[in-house]
Amino acid sequence: IVVDSCRTFLDRQRALRGRDLAYGHSLVLGWSDKTVFLLQELCECYQHLNSSRRKIILLTHNDAVWTEVELRRALPRKDRCGCQIECRQGQVSDHDDLERVGVLCAHDIYVLANGQSEKKADAEVMRIVLAIASLEVLGNVFVEVRIPENTRVLNRIMPSAHPIAVRDVTNYLLCLYALDRAMGTLFTELLTNR
């Protein structure tokens, strides 16, 4: 019982405070209903590109064990195409936590809006981008925004960031499906690399 308790405590401390020594990895910040789909697309993309960049670090405010269980349920290891996904718990807008997951060495950084209202989600995303911009990150930063007008604000905060107004893309795809189902299906397949 004592050994199991110590092992559990050490595993939890590693998940909370362990530093990742990675270079050229992909970093996903935040947990939302799109996280699993993004991870799946990244794994498939790296496999098709025969990329050596096969490590993805996921930083969320959720408990790392809970996140790993959810990830294993939704995206089993056999479906990860050889990618290594590490789950870390922390504040996605905290400098120390961002440095702990190697934000300065990441090749790609994906900032996801959480499931809150549009204004709260975009405010959280802007806090994260401010933290990233203050660290002078060199990697590609892709940012999900809910309100399209906020893309201009994000470009002023961090000119090198790539804001993506998800609602606009979704509405465009829905219109394509409504007007021409074959074209909508083709466009969706092109976007998902399938």
JSON list of C-alpha atoms in Angstrom, two decimals:
[
{"chain": "A", "resi": 1, "resn": "ILE", "atom": "CA", "xyz": [0.00, 0.00, 0.00]},
{"chain": "A", "resi": 2, "resn": "VAL", "atom": "CA", "xyz": [2.85, 2.38, 0.87]},
{"chain": "A", "resi": 3, "resn": "VAL", "atom": "CA", "xyz": [4.66, 1.69, -2.41]},
{"chain": "A", "resi": 4, "resn": "ASP", "atom": "CA", "xyz": [1.49, 2.25, -4.43]},
{"chain": "A", "resi": 5, "resn": "SER", "atom": "CA", "xyz": [0.81, 5.50, -2.59]},
{"chain": "A", "resi": 6, "resn": "CYS", "atom": "CA", "xyz": [4.35, 6.73, -3.24]},
{"chain": "A", "resi": 7, "resn": "ARG", "atom": "CA", "xyz": [4.16, 5.72, -6.90]},
{"chain": "A", "resi": 8, "resn": "THR", "atom": "CA", "xyz": [0.83, 7.52, -7.31]},
{"chain": "A", "resi": 9, "resn": "PHE", "atom": "CA", "xyz": [2.21, 10.63, -5.61]},
{"chain": "A", "resi": 10, "resn": "LEU", "atom": "CA", "xyz": [5.34, 10.64, -7.80]},
{"chain": "A", "resi": 11, "resn": "ASP", "atom": "CA", "xyz": [3.33, 10.11, -10.99]},
{"chain": "A", "resi": 12, "resn": "ARG", "atom": "CA", "xyz": [1.08, 13.01, -10.05]},
{"chain": "A", "resi": 13, "resn": "GLN", "atom": "CA", "xyz": [4.07, 15.27, -9.30]},
{"chain": "A", "resi": 14, "resn": "ARG", "atom": "CA", "xyz": [5.66, 14.36, -12.64]},
{"chain": "A", "resi": 15, "resn": "ALA", "atom": "CA", "xyz": [2.44, 15.24, -14.43]},
{"chain": "A", "resi": 16, "resn": "LEU", "atom": "CA", "xyz": [2.14, 18.53, -12.57]},
{"chain": "A", "resi": 17, "resn": "ARG", "atom": "CA", "xyz": [5.73, 19.72, -12.39]},
{"chain": "A", "resi": 18, "resn": "GLY", "atom": "CA", "xyz": [7.78, 17.60, -14.81]},
{"chain": "A", "resi": 19, "resn": "ARG", "atom": "CA", "xyz": [9.69, 19.50, -17.49]},
{"chain": "A", "resi": 20, "resn": "ASP", "atom": "CA", "xyz": [9.52, 18.26, -21.06]},
{"chain": "A", "resi": 21, "resn": "LEU", "atom": "CA", "xyz": [12.84, 18.20, -22.87]},
{"chain": "A", "resi": 22, "resn": "ALA", "atom": "CA", "xyz": [11.50, 18.27, -26.39]},
{"chain": "A", "resi": 23, "resn": "TYR", "atom": "CA", "xyz": [12.52, 20.18, -29.48]},
{"chain": "A", "resi": 24, "resn": "GLY", "atom": "CA", "xyz": [10.49, 20.64, -32.64]},
{"chain": "A", "resi": 25, "resn": "HIS", "atom": "CA", "xyz": [7.38, 19.15, -31.11]},
{"chain": "A", "resi": 26, "resn": "SER", "atom": "CA", "xyz": [3.77, 20.25, -31.50]},
{"chain": "A", "resi": 27, "resn": "LEU", "atom": "CA", "xyz": [2.10, 21.89, -28.54]},
{"chain": "A", "resi": 28, "resn": "VAL", "atom": "CA", "xyz": [-1.68, 21.95, -28.03]},
{"chain": "A", "resi": 29, "resn": "LEU", "atom": "CA", "xyz": [-2.93, 24.41, -25.43]},
{"chain": "A", "resi": 30, "resn": "GLY", "atom": "CA", "xyz": [-6.40, 23.89, -23.99]},
{"chain": "A", "resi": 31, "resn": "TRP", "atom": "CA", "xyz": [-9.07, 21.22, -23.94]},
{"chain": "A", "resi": 32, "resn": "SER", "atom": "CA", "xyz": [-12.30, 21.54, -25.88]},
{"chain": "A", "resi": 33, "resn": "ASP", "atom": "CA", "xyz": [-14.62, 19.37, -27.93]},
{"chain": "A", "resi": 34, "resn": "LYS", "atom": "CA", "xyz": [-12.19, 19.78, -30.85]},
{"chain": "A", "resi": 35, "resn": "THR", "atom": "CA", "xyz": [-9.01, 18.63, -29.09]},
{"chain": "A", "resi": 36, "resn": "VAL", "atom": "CA", "xyz": [-9.29, 14.93, -29.91]},
{"chain": "A", "resi": 37, "resn": "PHE", "atom": "CA", "xyz": [-10.07, 15.67, -33.57]},
{"chain": "A", "resi": 38, "resn": "LEU", "atom": "CA", "xyz": [-7.08, 18.02, -33.82]},
{"chain": "A", "resi": 39, "resn": "LEU", "atom": "CA", "xyz": [-4.78, 15.42, -32.27]},
{"chain": "A", "resi": 40, "resn": "GLN", "atom": "CA", "xyz": [-6.07, 12.75, -34.64]},
{"chain": "A", "resi": 41, "resn": "GLU", "atom": "CA", "xyz": [-5.50, 15.02, -37.65]},
{"chain": "A", "resi": 42, "resn": "LEU", "atom": "CA", "xyz": [-1.99, 15.90, -36.48]},
{"chain": "A", "resi": 43, "resn": "CYS", "atom": "CA", "xyz": [-1.10, 12.22, -36.05]},
{"chain": "A", "resi": 44, "resn": "GLU", "atom": "CA", "xyz": [-2.41, 11.35, -39.51]},
{"chain": "A", "resi": 45, "resn": "CYS", "atom": "CA", "xyz": [-0.65, 14.36, -41.04]},
{"chain": "A", "resi": 46, "resn": "TYR", "atom": "CA", "xyz": [2.71, 13.40, -39.52]},
{"chain": "A", "resi": 47, "resn": "GLN", "atom": "CA", "xyz": [2.27, 9.85, -40.76]},
{"chain": "A", "resi": 48, "resn": "HIS", "atom": "CA", "xyz": [1.47, 10.94, -44.34]},
{"chain": "A", "resi": 49, "resn": "LEU", "atom": "CA", "xyz": [4.38, 13.39, -44.38]},
{"chain": "A", "resi": 50, "resn": "ASN", "atom": "CA", "xyz": [6.75, 10.79, -42.94]},
{"chain": "A", "resi": 51, "resn": "SER", "atom": "CA", "xyz": [7.63, 13.48, -40.43]},
{"chain": "A", "resi": 52, "resn": "SER", "atom": "CA", "xyz": [10.18, 12.86, -37.72]},
{"chain": "A", "resi": 53, "resn": "ARG", "atom": "CA", "xyz": [8.19, 15.27, -35.57]},
{"chain": "A", "resi": 54, "resn": "ARG", "atom": "CA", "xyz": [6.05, 12.71, -33.79]},
{"chain": "A", "resi": 55, "resn": "LYS", "atom": "CA", "xyz": [5.77, 14.19, -30.30]},
{"chain": "A", "resi": 56, "resn": "ILE", "atom": "CA", "xyz": [2.71, 16.19, -29.26]},
{"chain": "A", "resi": 57, "resn": "ILE", "atom": "CA", "xyz": [2.37, 17.77, -25.83]},
{"chain": "A", "resi": 58, "resn": "LEU", "atom": "CA", "xyz": [-1.10, 18.67, -24.58]},
{"chain": "A", "resi": 59, "resn": "LEU", "atom": "CA", "xyz": [-1.35, 21.26, -21.79]},
{"chain": "A", "resi": 60, "resn": "THR", "atom": "CA", "xyz": [-4.75, 21.70, -20.16]},
{"chain": "A", "resi": 61, "resn": "HIS", "atom": "CA", "xyz": [-6.15, 22.88, -16.85]},
{"chain": "A", "resi": 62, "resn": "ASN", "atom": "CA", "xyz": [-7.71, 19.42, -16.43]},
{"chain": "A", "resi": 63, "resn": "ASP", "atom": "CA", "xyz": [-6.11, 16.72, -14.32]},
{"chain": "A", "resi": 64, "resn": "ALA", "atom": "CA", "xyz": [-3.44, 14.97, -16.42]},
{"chain": "A", "resi": 65, "resn": "VAL", "atom": "CA", "xyz": [-4.70, 11.50, -15.47]},
{"chain": "A", "resi": 66, "resn": "TRP", "atom": "CA", "xyz": [-8.28, 12.41, -16.45]},
{"chain": "A", "resi": 67, "resn": "THR", "atom": "CA", "xyz": [-7.03, 13.86, -19.74]},
{"chain": "A", "resi": 68, "resn": "GLU", "atom": "CA", "xyz": [-4.99, 10.74, -20.51]},
{"chain": "A", "resi": 69, "resn": "VAL", "atom": "CA", "xyz": [-7.99, 8.49, -19.78]},
{"chain": "A", "resi": 70, "resn": "GLU", "atom": "CA", "xyz": [-10.26, 10.58, -22.01]},
{"chain": "A", "resi": 71, "resn": "LEU", "atom": "CA", "xyz": [-7.64, 10.60, -24.73]},
{"chain": "A", "resi": 72, "resn": "ARG", "atom": "CA", "xyz": [-7.12, 6.83, -24.53]},
{"chain": "A", "resi": 73, "resn": "ARG", "atom": "CA", "xyz": [-10.88, 6.33, -24.77]},
{"chain": "A", "resi": 74, "resn": "ALA", "atom": "CA", "xyz": [-11.36, 8.66, -27.75]},
{"chain": "A", "resi": 75, "resn": "LEU", "atom": "CA", "xyz": [-8.01, 8.11, -29.51]},
{"chain": "A", "resi": 76, "resn": "PRO", "atom": "CA", "xyz": [-6.46, 4.73, -28.68]},
{"chain": "A", "resi": 77, "resn": "ARG", "atom": "CA", "xyz": [-2.71, 4.28, -29.14]},
{"chain": "A", "resi": 78, "resn": "LYS", "atom": "CA", "xyz": [-3.22, 2.17, -32.27]},
{"chain": "A", "resi": 79, "resn": "ASP", "atom": "CA", "xyz": [-4.95, 5.16, -33.94]},
{"chain": "A", "resi": 80, "resn": "ARG", "atom": "CA", "xyz": [-2.14, 7.60, -33.09]},
{"chain": "A", "resi": 81, "resn": "CYS", "atom": "CA", "xyz": [-0.02, 6.55, -36.11]},
{"chain": "A", "resi": 82, "resn": "GLY", "atom": "CA", "xyz": [3.11, 6.24, -33.98]},
{"chain": "A", "resi": 83, "resn": "CYS", "atom": "CA", "xyz": [2.78, 9.71, -32.44]},
{"chain": "A", "resi": 84, "resn": "GLN", "atom": "CA", "xyz": [3.64, 10.15, -28.78]},
{"chain": "A", "resi": 85, "resn": "ILE", "atom": "CA", "xyz": [1.08, 12.34, -26.99]},
{"chain": "A", "resi": 86, "resn": "GLU", "atom": "CA", "xyz": [1.95, 13.58, -23.50]},
{"chain": "A", "resi": 87, "resn": "CYS", "atom": "CA", "xyz": [-0.68, 15.16, -21.27]},
{"chain": "A", "resi": 88, "resn": "ARG", "atom": "CA", "xyz": [0.32, 17.88, -18.82]},
{"chain": "A", "resi": 89, "resn": "GLN", "atom": "CA", "xyz": [-1.74, 19.77, -16.28]},
{"chain": "A", "resi": 90, "resn": "GLY", "atom": "CA", "xyz": [-1.24, 23.50, -15.81]},
{"chain": "A", "resi": 91, "resn": "GLN", "atom": "CA", "xyz": [-2.48, 26.98, -16.59]},
{"chain": "A", "resi": 92, "resn": "VAL", "atom": "CA", "xyz": [-2.24, 27.54, -20.33]},
{"chain": "A", "resi": 93, "resn": "SER", "atom": "CA", "xyz": [-1.59, 31.27, -19.87]},
{"chain": "A", "resi": 94, "resn": "ASP", "atom": "CA", "xyz": [1.10, 30.90, -17.18]},
{"chain": "A", "resi": 95, "resn": "HIS", "atom": "CA", "xyz": [4.71, 31.59, -18.24]},
{"chain": "A", "resi": 96, "resn": "ASP", "atom": "CA", "xyz": [6.18, 28.85, -16.03]},
{"chain": "A", "resi": 97, "resn": "ASP", "atom": "CA", "xyz": [3.76, 26.21, -17.29]},
{"chain": "A", "resi": 98, "resn": "LEU", "atom": "CA", "xyz": [4.34, 27.25, -20.90]},
{"chain": "A", "resi": 99, "resn": "GLU", "atom": "CA", "xyz": [8.11, 27.01, -20.47]},
{"chain": "A", "resi": 100, "resn": "ARG", "atom": "CA", "xyz": [7.69, 23.66, -18.70]},
{"chain": "A", "resi": 101, "resn": "VAL", "atom": "CA", "xyz": [6.07, 22.18, -21.82]},
{"chain": "A", "resi": 102, "resn": "GLY", "atom": "CA", "xyz": [8.71, 23.62, -24.15]},
{"chain": "A", "resi": 103, "resn": "VAL", "atom": "CA", "xyz": [6.81, 26.49, -25.76]},
{"chain": "A", "resi": 104, "resn": "LEU", "atom": "CA", "xyz": [10.09, 28.11, -26.82]},
{"chain": "A", "resi": 105, "resn": "CYS", "atom": "CA", "xyz": [11.22, 24.97, -28.68]},
{"chain": "A", "resi": 106, "resn": "ALA", "atom": "CA", "xyz": [7.87, 23.98, -30.20]},
{"chain": "A", "resi": 107, "resn": "HIS", "atom": "CA", "xyz": [7.57, 23.93, -33.98]},
{"chain": "A", "resi": 108, "resn": "ASP", "atom": "CA", "xyz": [3.78, 24.40, -33.97]},
{"chain": "A", "resi": 109, "resn": "ILE", "atom": "CA", "xyz": [1.54, 25.74, -31.21]},
{"chain": "A", "resi": 110, "resn": "TYR", "atom": "CA", "xyz": [-2.24, 25.30, -31.37]},
{"chain": "A", "resi": 111, "resn": "VAL", "atom": "CA", "xyz": [-4.38, 27.44, -29.05]},
{"chain": "A", "resi": 112, "resn": "LEU", "atom": "CA", "xyz": [-7.91, 26.10, -28.62]},
{"chain": "A", "resi": 113, "resn": "ALA", "atom": "CA", "xyz": [-10.88, 28.04, -27.28]},
{"chain": "A", "resi": 114, "resn": "ASN", "atom": "CA", "xyz": [-12.72, 26.28, -24.49]},
{"chain": "A", "resi": 115, "resn": "GLY", "atom": "CA", "xyz": [-16.44, 25.51, -24.34]},
{"chain": "A", "resi": 116, "resn": "GLN", "atom": "CA", "xyz": [-17.44, 28.80, -22.70]},
{"chain": "A", "resi": 117, "resn": "SER", "atom": "CA", "xyz": [-19.40, 31.60, -24.35]},
{"chain": "A", "resi": 118, "resn": "GLU", "atom": "CA", "xyz": [-17.82, 33.24, -27.38]},
{"chain": "A", "resi": 119, "resn": "LYS", "atom": "CA", "xyz": [-16.63, 36.33, -25.51]},
{"chain": "A", "resi": 120, "resn": "LYS", "atom": "CA", "xyz": [-15.15, 34.39, -22.58]},
{"chain": "A", "resi": 121, "resn": "ALA", "atom": "CA", "xyz": [-13.49, 31.86, -24.86]},
{"chain": "A", "resi": 122, "resn": "ASP", "atom": "CA", "xyz": [-11.88, 34.58, -27.00]},
{"chain": "A", "resi": 123, "resn": "ALA", "atom": "CA", "xyz": [-10.78, 36.51, -23.89]},
{"chain": "A", "resi": 124, "resn": "GLU", "atom": "CA", "xyz": [-9.03, 33.36, -22.61]},
{"chain": "A", "resi": 125, "resn": "VAL", "atom": "CA", "xyz": [-7.42, 32.80, -26.01]},
{"chain": "A", "resi": 126, "resn": "MET", "atom": "CA", "xyz": [-6.11, 36.38, -26.01]},
{"chain": "A", "resi": 127, "resn": "ARG", "atom": "CA", "xyz": [-4.61, 35.90, -22.53]},
{"chain": "A", "resi": 128, "resn": "ILE", "atom": "CA", "xyz": [-2.81, 32.82, -23.82]},
{"chain": "A", "resi": 129, "resn": "VAL", "atom": "CA", "xyz": [-1.54, 34.62, -26.93]},
{"chain": "A", "resi": 130, "resn": "LEU", "atom": "CA", "xyz": [-0.31, 37.53, -24.76]},
{"chain": "A", "resi": 131, "resn": "ALA", "atom": "CA", "xyz": [1.65, 35.07, -22.64]},
{"chain": "A", "resi": 132, "resn": "ILE", "atom": "CA", "xyz": [3.11, 33.40, -25.74]},
{"chain": "A", "resi": 133, "resn": "ALA", "atom": "CA", "xyz": [3.98, 36.74, -27.35]},
{"chain": "A", "resi": 134, "resn": "SER", "atom": "CA", "xyz": [5.80, 37.91, -24.22]},
{"chain": "A", "resi": 135, "resn": "LEU", "atom": "CA", "xyz": [8.05, 34.84, -24.43]},
{"chain": "A", "resi": 136, "resn": "GLU", "atom": "CA", "xyz": [9.08, 35.64, -28.01]},
{"chain": "A", "resi": 137, "resn": "VAL", "atom": "CA", "xyz": [8.17, 32.25, -29.40]},
{"chain": "A", "resi": 138, "resn": "LEU", "atom": "CA", "xyz": [9.60, 31.35, -32.81]},
{"chain": "A", "resi": 139, "resn": "GLY", "atom": "CA", "xyz": [7.23, 28.51, -33.76]},
{"chain": "A", "resi": 140, "resn": "ASN", "atom": "CA", "xyz": [4.03, 28.74, -35.78]},
{"chain": "A", "resi": 141, "resn": "VAL", "atom": "CA", "xyz": [1.07, 29.77, -33.60]},
{"chain": "A", "resi": 142, "resn": "PHE", "atom": "CA", "xyz": [-2.44, 28.80, -34.74]},
{"chain": "A", "resi": 143, "resn": "VAL", "atom": "CA", "xyz": [-5.25, 30.32, -32.72]},
{"chain": "A", "resi": 144, "resn": "GLU", "atom": "CA", "xyz": [-8.94, 29.39, -32.69]},
{"chain": "A", "resi": 145, "resn": "VAL", "atom": "CA", "xyz": [-11.24, 32.37, -32.27]},
{"chain": "A", "resi": 146, "resn": "ARG", "atom": "CA", "xyz": [-15.01, 32.36, -32.06]},
{"chain": "A", "resi": 147, "resn": "ILE", "atom": "CA", "xyz": [-15.69, 35.99, -33.02]},
{"chain": "A", "resi": 148, "resn": "PRO", "atom": "CA", "xyz": [-14.17, 36.80, -36.45]},
{"chain": "A", "resi": 149, "resn": "GLU", "atom": "CA", "xyz": [-13.54, 40.46, -35.54]},
{"chain": "A", "resi": 150, "resn": "ASN", "atom": "CA", "xyz": [-11.03, 39.30, -32.91]},
{"chain": "A", "resi": 151, "resn": "THR", "atom": "CA", "xyz": [-8.64, 38.11, -35.62]},
{"chain": "A", "resi": 152, "resn": "ARG", "atom": "CA", "xyz": [-7.53, 41.73, -36.12]},
{"chain": "A", "resi": 153, "resn": "VAL", "atom": "CA", "xyz": [-6.89, 42.14, -32.39]},
{"chain": "A", "resi": 154, "resn": "LEU", "atom": "CA", "xyz": [-4.84, 38.94, -32.29]},
{"chain": "A", "resi": 155, "resn": "ASN", "atom": "CA", "xyz": [-2.80, 40.07, -35.30]},
{"chain": "A", "resi": 156, "resn": "ARG", "atom": "CA", "xyz": [-1.91, 43.26, -33.43]},
{"chain": "A", "resi": 157, "resn": "ILE", "atom": "CA", "xyz": [-0.94, 41.34, -30.28]},
{"chain": "A", "resi": 158, "resn": "MET", "atom": "CA", "xyz": [1.15, 38.83, -32.18]},
{"chain": "A", "resi": 159, "resn": "PRO", "atom": "CA", "xyz": [1.62, 39.57, -35.90]},
{"chain": "A", "resi": 160, "resn": "SER", "atom": "CA", "xyz": [3.11, 36.12, -36.58]},
{"chain": "A", "resi": 161, "resn": "ALA", "atom": "CA", "xyz": [0.05, 34.28, -35.18]},
{"chain": "A", "resi": 162, "resn": "HIS", "atom": "CA", "xyz": [-2.48, 32.65, -37.49]},
{"chain": "A", "resi": 163, "resn": "PRO", "atom": "CA", "xyz": [-5.99, 33.25, -36.10]},
{"chain": "A", "resi": 164, "resn": "ILE", "atom": "CA", "xyz": [-8.70, 30.97, -37.45]},
{"chain": "A", "resi": 165, "resn": "ALA", "atom": "CA", "xyz": [-12.34, 32.02, -37.14]},
{"chain": "A", "resi": 166, "resn": "VAL", "atom": "CA", "xyz": [-13.84, 28.55, -36.83]},
{"chain": "A", "resi": 167, "resn": "ARG", "atom": "CA", "xyz": [-17.43, 29.70, -37.17]},
{"chain": "A", "resi": 168, "resn": "ASP", "atom": "CA", "xyz": [-16.72, 31.20, -40.61]},
{"chain": "A", "resi": 169, "resn": "VAL", "atom": "CA", "xyz": [-15.16, 27.95, -41.85]},
{"chain": "A", "resi": 170, "resn": "THR", "atom": "CA", "xyz": [-18.01, 25.87, -40.45]},
{"chain": "A", "resi": 171, "resn": "ASN", "atom": "CA", "xyz": [-20.65, 28.15, -42.01]},
{"chain": "A", "resi": 172, "resn": "TYR", "atom": "CA", "xyz": [-18.84, 27.99, -45.35]},
{"chain": "A", "resi": 173, "resn": "LEU", "atom": "CA", "xyz": [-18.82, 24.18, -45.27]},
{"chain": "A", "resi": 174, "resn": "LEU", "atom": "CA", "xyz": [-22.51, 24.05, -44.31]},
{"chain": "A", "resi": 175, "resn": "CYS", "atom": "CA", "xyz": [-23.35, 26.35, -47.23]},
{"chain": "A", "resi": 176, "resn": "LEU", "atom": "CA", "xyz": [-21.33, 24.17, -49.60]},
{"chain": "A", "resi": 177, "resn": "TYR", "atom": "CA", "xyz": [-23.19, 21.08, -48.39]},
{"chain": "A", "resi": 178, "resn": "ALA", "atom": "CA", "xyz": [-26.53, 22.82, -48.84]},
{"chain": "A", "resi": 179, "resn": "LEU", "atom": "CA", "xyz": [-25.78, 24.14, -52.31]},
{"chain": "A", "resi": 180, "resn": "ASP", "atom": "CA", "xyz": [-23.72, 21.29, -53.76]},
{"chain": "A", "resi": 181, "resn": "ARG", "atom": "CA", "xyz": [-23.31, 18.15, -51.68]},
{"chain": "A", "resi": 182, "resn": "ALA", "atom": "CA", "xyz": [-20.56, 16.70, -53.89]},
{"chain": "A", "resi": 183, "resn": "MET", "atom": "CA", "xyz": [-18.50, 19.90, -53.71]},
{"chain": "A", "resi": 184, "resn": "GLY", "atom": "CA", "xyz": [-19.02, 20.13, -49.95]},
{"chain": "A", "resi": 185, "resn": "THR", "atom": "CA", "xyz": [-17.85, 16.55, -49.47]},
{"chain": "A", "resi": 186, "resn": "LEU", "atom": "CA", "xyz": [-14.82, 17.13, -51.69]},
{"chain": "A", "resi": 187, "resn": "PHE", "atom": "CA", "xyz": [-13.86, 20.31, -49.83]},
{"chain": "A", "resi": 188, "resn": "THR", "atom": "CA", "xyz": [-14.24, 18.57, -46.45]},
{"chain": "A", "resi": 189, "resn": "GLU", "atom": "CA", "xyz": [-12.06, 15.67, -47.61]},
{"chain": "A", "resi": 190, "resn": "LEU", "atom": "CA", "xyz": [-9.40, 18.11, -48.77]},
{"chain": "A", "resi": 191, "resn": "LEU", "atom": "CA", "xyz": [-9.44, 19.86, -45.39]},
{"chain": "A", "resi": 192, "resn": "THR", "atom": "CA", "xyz": [-9.15, 16.62, -43.43]},
{"chain": "A", "resi": 193, "resn": "ASN", "atom": "CA", "xyz": [-6.44, 15.01, -45.63]},
{"chain": "A", "resi": 194, "resn": "ARG", "atom": "CA", "xyz": [-8.59, 11.99, -46.37]}
]
